[in-house]
Tab-separated table of C-alpha atoms in Angstrom:
chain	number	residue	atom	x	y	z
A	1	UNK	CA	-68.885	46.099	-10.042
A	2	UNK	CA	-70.377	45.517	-6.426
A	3	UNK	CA	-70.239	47.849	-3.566
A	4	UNK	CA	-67.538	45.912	-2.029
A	5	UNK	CA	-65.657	45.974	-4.672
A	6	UNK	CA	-65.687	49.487	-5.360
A	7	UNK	CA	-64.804	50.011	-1.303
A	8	UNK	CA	-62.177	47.316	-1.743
A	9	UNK	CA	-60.361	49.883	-4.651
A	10	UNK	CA	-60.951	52.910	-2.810
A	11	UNK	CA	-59.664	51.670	0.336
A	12	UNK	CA	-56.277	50.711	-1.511
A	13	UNK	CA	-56.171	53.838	-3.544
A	14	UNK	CA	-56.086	55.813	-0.513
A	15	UNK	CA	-53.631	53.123	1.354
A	16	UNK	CA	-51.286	54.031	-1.531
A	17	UNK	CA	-52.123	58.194	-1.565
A	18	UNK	CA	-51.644	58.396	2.126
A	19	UNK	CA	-48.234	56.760	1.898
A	20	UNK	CA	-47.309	59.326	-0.476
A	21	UNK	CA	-49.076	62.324	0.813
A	22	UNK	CA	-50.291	62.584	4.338
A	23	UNK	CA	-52.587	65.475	3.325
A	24	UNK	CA	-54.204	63.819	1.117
A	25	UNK	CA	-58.082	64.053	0.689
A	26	UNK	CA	-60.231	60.316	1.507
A	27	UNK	CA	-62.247	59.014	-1.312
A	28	UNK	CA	-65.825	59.739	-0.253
A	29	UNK	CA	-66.626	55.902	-0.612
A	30	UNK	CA	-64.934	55.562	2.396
A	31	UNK	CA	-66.609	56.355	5.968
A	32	UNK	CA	-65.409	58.761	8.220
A	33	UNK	CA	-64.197	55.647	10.917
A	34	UNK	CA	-62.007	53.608	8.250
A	35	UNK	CA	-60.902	56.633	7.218
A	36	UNK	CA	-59.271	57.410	10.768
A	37	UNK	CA	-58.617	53.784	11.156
A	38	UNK	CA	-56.204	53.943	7.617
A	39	UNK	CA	-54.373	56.908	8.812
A	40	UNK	CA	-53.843	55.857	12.174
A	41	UNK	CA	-52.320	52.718	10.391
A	42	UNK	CA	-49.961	54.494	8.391
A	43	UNK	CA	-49.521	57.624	11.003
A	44	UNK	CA	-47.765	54.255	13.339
A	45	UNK	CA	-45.268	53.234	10.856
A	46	UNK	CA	-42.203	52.924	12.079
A	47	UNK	CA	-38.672	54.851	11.814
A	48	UNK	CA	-35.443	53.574	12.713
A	49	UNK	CA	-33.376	55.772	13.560
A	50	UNK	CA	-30.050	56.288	11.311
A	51	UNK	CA	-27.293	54.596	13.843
A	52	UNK	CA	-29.751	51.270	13.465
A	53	UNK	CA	-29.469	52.063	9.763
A	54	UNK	CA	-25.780	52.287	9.859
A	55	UNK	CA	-25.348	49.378	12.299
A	56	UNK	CA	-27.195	47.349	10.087
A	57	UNK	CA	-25.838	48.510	7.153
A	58	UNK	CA	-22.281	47.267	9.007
A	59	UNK	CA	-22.896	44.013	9.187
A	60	UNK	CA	-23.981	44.025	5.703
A	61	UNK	CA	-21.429	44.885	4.277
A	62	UNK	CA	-19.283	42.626	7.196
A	63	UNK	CA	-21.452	39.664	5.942
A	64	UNK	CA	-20.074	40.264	2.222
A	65	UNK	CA	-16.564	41.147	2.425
A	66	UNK	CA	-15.329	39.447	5.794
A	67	UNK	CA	-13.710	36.088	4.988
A	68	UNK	CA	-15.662	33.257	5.789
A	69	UNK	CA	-13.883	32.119	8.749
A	70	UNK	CA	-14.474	35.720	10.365
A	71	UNK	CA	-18.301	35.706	9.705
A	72	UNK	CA	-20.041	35.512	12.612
A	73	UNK	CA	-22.226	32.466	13.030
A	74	UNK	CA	-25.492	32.327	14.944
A	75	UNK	CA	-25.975	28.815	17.266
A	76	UNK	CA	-29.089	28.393	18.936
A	77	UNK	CA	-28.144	27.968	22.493
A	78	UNK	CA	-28.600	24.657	23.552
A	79	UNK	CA	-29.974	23.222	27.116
A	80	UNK	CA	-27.168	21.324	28.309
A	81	UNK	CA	-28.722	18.574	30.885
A	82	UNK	CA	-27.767	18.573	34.633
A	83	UNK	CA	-24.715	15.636	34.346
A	84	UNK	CA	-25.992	12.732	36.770
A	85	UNK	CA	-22.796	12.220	38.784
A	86	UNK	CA	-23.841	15.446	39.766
A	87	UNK	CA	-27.352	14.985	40.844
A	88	UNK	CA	-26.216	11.563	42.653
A	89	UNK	CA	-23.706	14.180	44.567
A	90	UNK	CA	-26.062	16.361	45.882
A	91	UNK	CA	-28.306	13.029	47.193
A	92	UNK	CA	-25.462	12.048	49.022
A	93	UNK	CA	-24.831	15.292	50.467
A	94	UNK	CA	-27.921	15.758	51.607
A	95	UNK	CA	-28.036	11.853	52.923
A	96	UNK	CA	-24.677	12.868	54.634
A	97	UNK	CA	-26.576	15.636	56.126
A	98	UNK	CA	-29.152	13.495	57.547
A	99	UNK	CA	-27.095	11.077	59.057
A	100	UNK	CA	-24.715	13.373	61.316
A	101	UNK	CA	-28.050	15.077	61.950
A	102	UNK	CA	-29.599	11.663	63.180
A	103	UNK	CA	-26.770	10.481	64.351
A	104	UNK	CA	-26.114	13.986	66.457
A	105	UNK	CA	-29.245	13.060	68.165
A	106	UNK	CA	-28.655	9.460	68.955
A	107	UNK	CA	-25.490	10.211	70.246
A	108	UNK	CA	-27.180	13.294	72.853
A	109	UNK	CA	-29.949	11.346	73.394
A	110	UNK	CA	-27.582	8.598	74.358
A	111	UNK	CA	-25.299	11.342	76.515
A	112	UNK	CA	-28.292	12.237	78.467
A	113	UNK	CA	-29.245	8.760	79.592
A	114	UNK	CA	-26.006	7.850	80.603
A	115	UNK	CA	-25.768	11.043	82.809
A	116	UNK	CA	-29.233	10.256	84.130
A	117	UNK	CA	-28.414	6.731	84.699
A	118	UNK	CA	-24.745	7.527	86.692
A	119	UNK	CA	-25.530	7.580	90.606
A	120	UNK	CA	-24.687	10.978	91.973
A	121	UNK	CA	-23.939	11.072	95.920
A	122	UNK	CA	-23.209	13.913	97.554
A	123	UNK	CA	-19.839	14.630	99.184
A	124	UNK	CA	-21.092	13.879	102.840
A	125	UNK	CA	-22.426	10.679	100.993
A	126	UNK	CA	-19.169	9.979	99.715
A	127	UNK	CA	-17.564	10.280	102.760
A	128	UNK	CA	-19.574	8.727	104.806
A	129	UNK	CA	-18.916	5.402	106.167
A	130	UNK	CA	-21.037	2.740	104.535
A	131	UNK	CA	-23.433	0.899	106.355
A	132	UNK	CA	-25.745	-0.449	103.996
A	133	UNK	CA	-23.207	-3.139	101.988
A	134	UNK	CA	-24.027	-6.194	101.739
A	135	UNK	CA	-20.251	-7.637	102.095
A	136	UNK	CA	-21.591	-10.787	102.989
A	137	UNK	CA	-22.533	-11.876	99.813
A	138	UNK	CA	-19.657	-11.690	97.735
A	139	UNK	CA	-17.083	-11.990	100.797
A	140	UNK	CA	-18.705	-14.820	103.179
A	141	UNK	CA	-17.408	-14.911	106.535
A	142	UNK	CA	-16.963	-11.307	106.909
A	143	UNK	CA	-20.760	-10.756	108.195
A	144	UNK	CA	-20.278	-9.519	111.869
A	145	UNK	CA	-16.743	-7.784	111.786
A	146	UNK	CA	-16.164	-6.056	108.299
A	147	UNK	CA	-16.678	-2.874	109.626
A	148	UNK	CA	-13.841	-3.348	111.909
A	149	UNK	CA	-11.461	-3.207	108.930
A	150	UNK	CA	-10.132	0.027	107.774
A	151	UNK	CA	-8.709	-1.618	104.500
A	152	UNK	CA	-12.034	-2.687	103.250
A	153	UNK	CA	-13.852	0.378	104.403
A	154	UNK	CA	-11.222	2.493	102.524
A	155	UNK	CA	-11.996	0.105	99.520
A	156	UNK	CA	-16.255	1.372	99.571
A	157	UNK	CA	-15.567	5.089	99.871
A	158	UNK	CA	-12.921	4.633	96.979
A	159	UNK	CA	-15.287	2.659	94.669
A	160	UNK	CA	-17.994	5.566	95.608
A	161	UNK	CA	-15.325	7.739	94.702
A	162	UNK	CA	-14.955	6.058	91.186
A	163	UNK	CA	-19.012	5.955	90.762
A	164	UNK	CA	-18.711	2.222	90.566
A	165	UNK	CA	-22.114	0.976	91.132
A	166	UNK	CA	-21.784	-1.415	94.029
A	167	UNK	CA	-24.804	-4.182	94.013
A	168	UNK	CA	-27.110	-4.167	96.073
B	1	UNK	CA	-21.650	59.817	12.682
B	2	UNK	CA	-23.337	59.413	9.755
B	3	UNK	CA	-22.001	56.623	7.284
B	4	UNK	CA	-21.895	57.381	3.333
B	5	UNK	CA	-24.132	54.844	1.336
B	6	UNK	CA	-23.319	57.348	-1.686
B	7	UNK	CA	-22.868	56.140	-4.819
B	8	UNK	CA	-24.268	58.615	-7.163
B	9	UNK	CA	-26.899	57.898	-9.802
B	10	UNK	CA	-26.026	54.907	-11.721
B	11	UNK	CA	-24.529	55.477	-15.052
B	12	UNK	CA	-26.695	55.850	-17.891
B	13	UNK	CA	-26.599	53.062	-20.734
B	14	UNK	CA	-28.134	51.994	-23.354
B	15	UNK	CA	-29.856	49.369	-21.010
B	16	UNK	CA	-30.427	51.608	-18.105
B	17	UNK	CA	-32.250	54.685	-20.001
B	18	UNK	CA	-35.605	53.385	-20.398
B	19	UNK	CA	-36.201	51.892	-16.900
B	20	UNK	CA	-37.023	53.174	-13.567
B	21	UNK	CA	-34.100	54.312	-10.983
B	22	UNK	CA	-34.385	51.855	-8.882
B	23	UNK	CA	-34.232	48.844	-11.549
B	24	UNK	CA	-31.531	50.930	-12.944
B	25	UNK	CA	-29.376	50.664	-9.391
B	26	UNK	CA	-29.553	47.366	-9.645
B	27	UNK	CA	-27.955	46.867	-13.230
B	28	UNK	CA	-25.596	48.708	-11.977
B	29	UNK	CA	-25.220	46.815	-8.472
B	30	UNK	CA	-24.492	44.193	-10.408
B	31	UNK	CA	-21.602	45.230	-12.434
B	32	UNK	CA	-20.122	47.603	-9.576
B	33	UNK	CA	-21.275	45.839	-6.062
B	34	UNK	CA	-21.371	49.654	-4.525
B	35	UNK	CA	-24.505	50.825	-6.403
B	36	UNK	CA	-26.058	48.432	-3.774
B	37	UNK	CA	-25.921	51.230	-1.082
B	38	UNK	CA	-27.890	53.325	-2.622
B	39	UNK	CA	-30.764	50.409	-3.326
B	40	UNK	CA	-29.791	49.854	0.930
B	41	UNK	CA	-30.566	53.920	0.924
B	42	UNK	CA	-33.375	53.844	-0.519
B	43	UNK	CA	-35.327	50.788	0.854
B	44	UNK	CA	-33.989	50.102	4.675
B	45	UNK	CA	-36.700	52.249	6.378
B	46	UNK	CA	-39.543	50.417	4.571
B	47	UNK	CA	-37.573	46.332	4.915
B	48	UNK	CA	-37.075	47.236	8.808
B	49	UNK	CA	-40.578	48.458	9.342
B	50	UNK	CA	-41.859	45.360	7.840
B	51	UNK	CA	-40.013	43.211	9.475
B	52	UNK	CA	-40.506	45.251	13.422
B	53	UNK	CA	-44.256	45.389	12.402
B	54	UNK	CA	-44.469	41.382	11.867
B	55	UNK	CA	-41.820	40.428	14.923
B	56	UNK	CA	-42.399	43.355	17.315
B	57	UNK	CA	-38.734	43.233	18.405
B	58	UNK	CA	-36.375	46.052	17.593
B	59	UNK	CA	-33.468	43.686	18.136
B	60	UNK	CA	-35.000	40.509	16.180
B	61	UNK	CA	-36.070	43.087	13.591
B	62	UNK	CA	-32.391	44.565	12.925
B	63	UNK	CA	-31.585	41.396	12.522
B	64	UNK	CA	-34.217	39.986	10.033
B	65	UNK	CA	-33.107	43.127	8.251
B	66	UNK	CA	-29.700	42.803	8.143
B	67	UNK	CA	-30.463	39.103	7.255
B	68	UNK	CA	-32.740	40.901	4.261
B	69	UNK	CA	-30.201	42.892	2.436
B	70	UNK	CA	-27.532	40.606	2.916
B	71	UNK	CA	-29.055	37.881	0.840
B	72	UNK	CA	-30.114	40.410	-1.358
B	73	UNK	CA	-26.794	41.558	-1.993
B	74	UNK	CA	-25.174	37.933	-2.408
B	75	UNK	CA	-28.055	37.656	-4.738
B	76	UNK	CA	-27.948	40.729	-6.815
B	77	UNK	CA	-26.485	38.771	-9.934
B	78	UNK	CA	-30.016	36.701	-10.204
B	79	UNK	CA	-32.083	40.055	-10.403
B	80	UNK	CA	-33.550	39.757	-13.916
B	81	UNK	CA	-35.280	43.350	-13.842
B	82	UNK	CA	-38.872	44.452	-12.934
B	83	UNK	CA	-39.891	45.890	-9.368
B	84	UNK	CA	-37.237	46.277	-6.999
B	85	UNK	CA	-39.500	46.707	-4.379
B	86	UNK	CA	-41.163	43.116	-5.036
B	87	UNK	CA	-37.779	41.563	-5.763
B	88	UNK	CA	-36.652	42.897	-2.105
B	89	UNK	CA	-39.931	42.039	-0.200
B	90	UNK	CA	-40.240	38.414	-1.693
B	91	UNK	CA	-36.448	38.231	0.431
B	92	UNK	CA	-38.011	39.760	3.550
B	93	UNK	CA	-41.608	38.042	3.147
B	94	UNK	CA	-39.270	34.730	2.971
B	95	UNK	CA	-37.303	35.789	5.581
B	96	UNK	CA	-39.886	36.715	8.194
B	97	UNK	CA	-42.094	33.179	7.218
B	98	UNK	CA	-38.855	31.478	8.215
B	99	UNK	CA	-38.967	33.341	11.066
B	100	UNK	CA	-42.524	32.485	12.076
B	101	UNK	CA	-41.491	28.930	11.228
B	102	UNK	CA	-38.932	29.033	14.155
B	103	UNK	CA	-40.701	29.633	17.218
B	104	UNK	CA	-41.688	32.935	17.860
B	105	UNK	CA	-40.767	34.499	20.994
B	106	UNK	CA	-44.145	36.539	22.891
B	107	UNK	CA	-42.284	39.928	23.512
B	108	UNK	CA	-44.576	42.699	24.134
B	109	UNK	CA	-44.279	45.348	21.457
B	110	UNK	CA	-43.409	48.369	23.672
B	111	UNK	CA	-40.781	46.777	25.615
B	112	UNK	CA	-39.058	46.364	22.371
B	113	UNK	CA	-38.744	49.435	21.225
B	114	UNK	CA	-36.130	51.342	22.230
B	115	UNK	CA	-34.556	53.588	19.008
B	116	UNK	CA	-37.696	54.307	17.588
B	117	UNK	CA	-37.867	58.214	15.892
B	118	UNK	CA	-40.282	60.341	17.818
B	119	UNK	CA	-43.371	62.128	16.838
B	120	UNK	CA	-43.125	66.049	16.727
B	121	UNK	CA	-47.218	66.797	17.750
B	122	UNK	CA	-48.339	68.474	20.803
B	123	UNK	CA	-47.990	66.367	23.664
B	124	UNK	CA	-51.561	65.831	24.552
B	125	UNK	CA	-52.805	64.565	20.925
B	126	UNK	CA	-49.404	62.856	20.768
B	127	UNK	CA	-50.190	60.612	23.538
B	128	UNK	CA	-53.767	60.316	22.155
B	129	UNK	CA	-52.162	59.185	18.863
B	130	UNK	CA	-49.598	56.771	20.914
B	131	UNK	CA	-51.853	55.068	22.329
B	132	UNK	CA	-54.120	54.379	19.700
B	133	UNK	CA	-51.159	53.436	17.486
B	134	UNK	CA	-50.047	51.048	20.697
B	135	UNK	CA	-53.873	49.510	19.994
B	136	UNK	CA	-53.951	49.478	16.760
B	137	UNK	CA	-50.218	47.323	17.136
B	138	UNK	CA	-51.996	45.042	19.403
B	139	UNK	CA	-54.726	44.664	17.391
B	140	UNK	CA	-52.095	43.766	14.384
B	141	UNK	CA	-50.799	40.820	15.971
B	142	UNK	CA	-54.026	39.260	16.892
B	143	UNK	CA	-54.315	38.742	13.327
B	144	UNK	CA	-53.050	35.445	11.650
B	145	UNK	CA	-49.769	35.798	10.041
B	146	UNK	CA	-51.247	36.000	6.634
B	147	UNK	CA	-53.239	38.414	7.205
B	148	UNK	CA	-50.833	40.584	9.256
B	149	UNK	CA	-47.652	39.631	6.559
B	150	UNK	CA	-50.465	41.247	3.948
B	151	UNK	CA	-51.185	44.371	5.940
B	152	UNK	CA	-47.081	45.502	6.662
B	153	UNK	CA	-46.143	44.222	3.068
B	154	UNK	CA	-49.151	47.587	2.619
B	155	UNK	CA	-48.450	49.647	4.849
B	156	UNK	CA	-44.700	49.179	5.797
B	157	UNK	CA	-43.584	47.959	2.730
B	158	UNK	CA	-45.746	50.364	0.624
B	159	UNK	CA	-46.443	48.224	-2.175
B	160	UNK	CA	-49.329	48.376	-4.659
B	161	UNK	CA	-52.063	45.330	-4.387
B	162	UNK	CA	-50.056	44.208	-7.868
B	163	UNK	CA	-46.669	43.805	-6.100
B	164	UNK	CA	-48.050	42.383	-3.320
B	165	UNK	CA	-50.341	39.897	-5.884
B	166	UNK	CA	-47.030	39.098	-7.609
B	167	UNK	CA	-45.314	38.174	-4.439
B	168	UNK	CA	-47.635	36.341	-3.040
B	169	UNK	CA	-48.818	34.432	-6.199
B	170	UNK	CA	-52.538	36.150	-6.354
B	171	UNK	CA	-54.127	38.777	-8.324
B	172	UNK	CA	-54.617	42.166	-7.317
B	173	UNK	CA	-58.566	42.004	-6.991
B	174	UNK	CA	-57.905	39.427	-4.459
B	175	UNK	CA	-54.812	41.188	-2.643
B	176	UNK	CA	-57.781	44.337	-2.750
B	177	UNK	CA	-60.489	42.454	-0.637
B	178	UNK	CA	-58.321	40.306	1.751
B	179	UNK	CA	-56.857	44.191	2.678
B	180	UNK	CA	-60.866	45.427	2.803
B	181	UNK	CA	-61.388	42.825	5.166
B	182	UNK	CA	-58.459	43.032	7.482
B	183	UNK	CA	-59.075	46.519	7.851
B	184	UNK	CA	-62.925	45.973	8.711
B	185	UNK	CA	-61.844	43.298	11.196
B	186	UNK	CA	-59.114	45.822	12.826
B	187	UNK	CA	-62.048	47.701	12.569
B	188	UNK	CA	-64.557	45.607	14.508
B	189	UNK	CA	-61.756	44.697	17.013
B	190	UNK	CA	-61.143	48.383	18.103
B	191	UNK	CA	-64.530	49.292	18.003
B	192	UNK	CA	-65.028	46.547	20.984
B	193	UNK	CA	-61.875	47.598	22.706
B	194	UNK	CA	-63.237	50.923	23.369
B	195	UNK	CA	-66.776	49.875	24.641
């Protein structure tokens, strides 16, 4: 019998000596560090403690005397996929989003050119009588004495007053 | 509260006289079902330490057990005599391969367990001895499931290289040297995880 052989037997002897008795002496074919190594081995084996052992033993004996119908079945749980309709919600949410968010902005940046674009006169300006229209173009005849007429004067201010642009 | 497996020693035939207690149990198990708690008595410790040794899960390893002794049970008519022990482990070597089969969850081993019975040494070698059993654990499931399904069916199971042999369809020699060389790779592995 080779070396390894006779280690291989010793080495399984004392497996099965040290499982029975703790104390028990190493074979001397065995070196000091497998020696530690085995009875570290079997010094980790593990307890359960006795409500594990009576839980199991529970469903042991549930397993064998519940009806069938009662016996608790194991399903692997299952990856149930995102439904479409779903995902195609969300896209249009967040398109919806973007939209009043773009069209938010059009409609300020629309806002604030109109404002800047409206002719603002001053109250004196308002009141003031106006000089500078050019009457004779759209009321011919009425070069020299136009100014002479309250009616059409009162017509200007009020159109300043409505912030009707009057061409030039 | 502890539960009552009790069923006192099974009664003595003409069959059951020359044969072990354990094989004995059984004949009886299967004429009066309740002789099983004594076989569940005698044999839970070493089933569940197999099977938390090869899955490193308290929770997956309660149920592998319970999974164990329930087939065993439903299958107590087919026993046709010889080891009980090698009858039992052949369930929970079968049991844990199917497991292994499935896809194993990575759980580390400490998180896992949390009913474990604790070890009365002084504190100072007990944490020594913790960690180096926490190592040596580690070390355990480096190894390839042969090899580690070989070392608990040893060391949890406490089965002689013959049982294991017979379970695993090999001869004893053979069982002897694969176990010789998993140790000396353990072995080798701590050895570099302390330098």
């Amino acid at each position: 019998m080779q070396d390894s052989e006779y280690q291989s037997r010793a080495l399984d002897q004392y497996f099965d000596a040290l499982l029975r008795d703790p104390d028990t002496n190493p074979p001397h074919e065995l070196d000091a560090e497998t020696v530690a190594l085995v009875r570290a081995l079997v010094e980790g084996t593990t307890k359960a403690e006795e409500r594990v052992k009576d839980r199991v033993w529970s469903r042991v004996l549930f397993a064998t005397y519940a009806p069938p119908e009662l016996e608790p079945t194991y399903s692997p749980p299952t990856i149930i996929p995102l439904p479409r309709k779903q995902r195609t919600d969300v896209a249009f949410l967040v398109a919806a989003v973007f939209a009043v968010v773009f069209l938010s902005g059009l409609f300020i940046r629309y806002t604030d050119t109109a404002k800047d674009s409206l002719p603002v006169y001053t109250l004196e300006e308002r009141l003031a009588p106006v000089r500078s229209l050019p009457i004779e173009r759209f009321m011919p005849g009425m070069q020299q004495d136009w100014r002479r007429k309250p009616a059409l004067q009162e017509a200007v201010v009020l159109s300043r007053y409505s912030l009707v642009r009057m061409p030039e | 509260m502890k539960q009552d497996y009790a069923y006192s020693s099974p009664p003595h035939t003409a069959e059951t006289a020359s044969i072990d207690e354990d094989t004995a149990l059984m004949l009886a198990a299967q004429q009066d079902p309740a002789y099983f708690a004594r076989i569940y008595e005698r044999y839970f410790q070493r089933i569940y330490g197999y099977c938390l040794r090869n899955v490193n899960n308290a929770y997956e390893a309660e149920d592998l057990a319970s999974q164990v002794f329930i087939q065993a049970f439903r299958n107590i008519s087919y026993y046709r005599g010889g080891s009980v022990a090698a009858w039992l482990f052949r369930i929970a070597y079968g049991t844990v391969a199917n497991y292994y089969r499935q896809s194993r969850p990575e759980v580390a081993f400490d998180d896992q367990l949390p009913e474990m019975a604790g070890e009365n040494t002084e504190p100072l070698d007990s944490i020594m001895r913790s960690e180096m059993h926490q190592k040596l654990r580690g070390l355990i499931d480096t190894l390839s499931v042969d090899d580690r399904q070989l070392l608990t069916l040893k060391i949890e199971g406490e089965l002689s290289s013959h049982e294991i042999g017979e379970l695993l369809g090999k001869n004893p020699g053979a069982v002897r040297t694969q176990l010789h060389r998993i140790i000396k790779r353990i072995r080798h592995l701590y050895q570099q995880s302390e330098k």
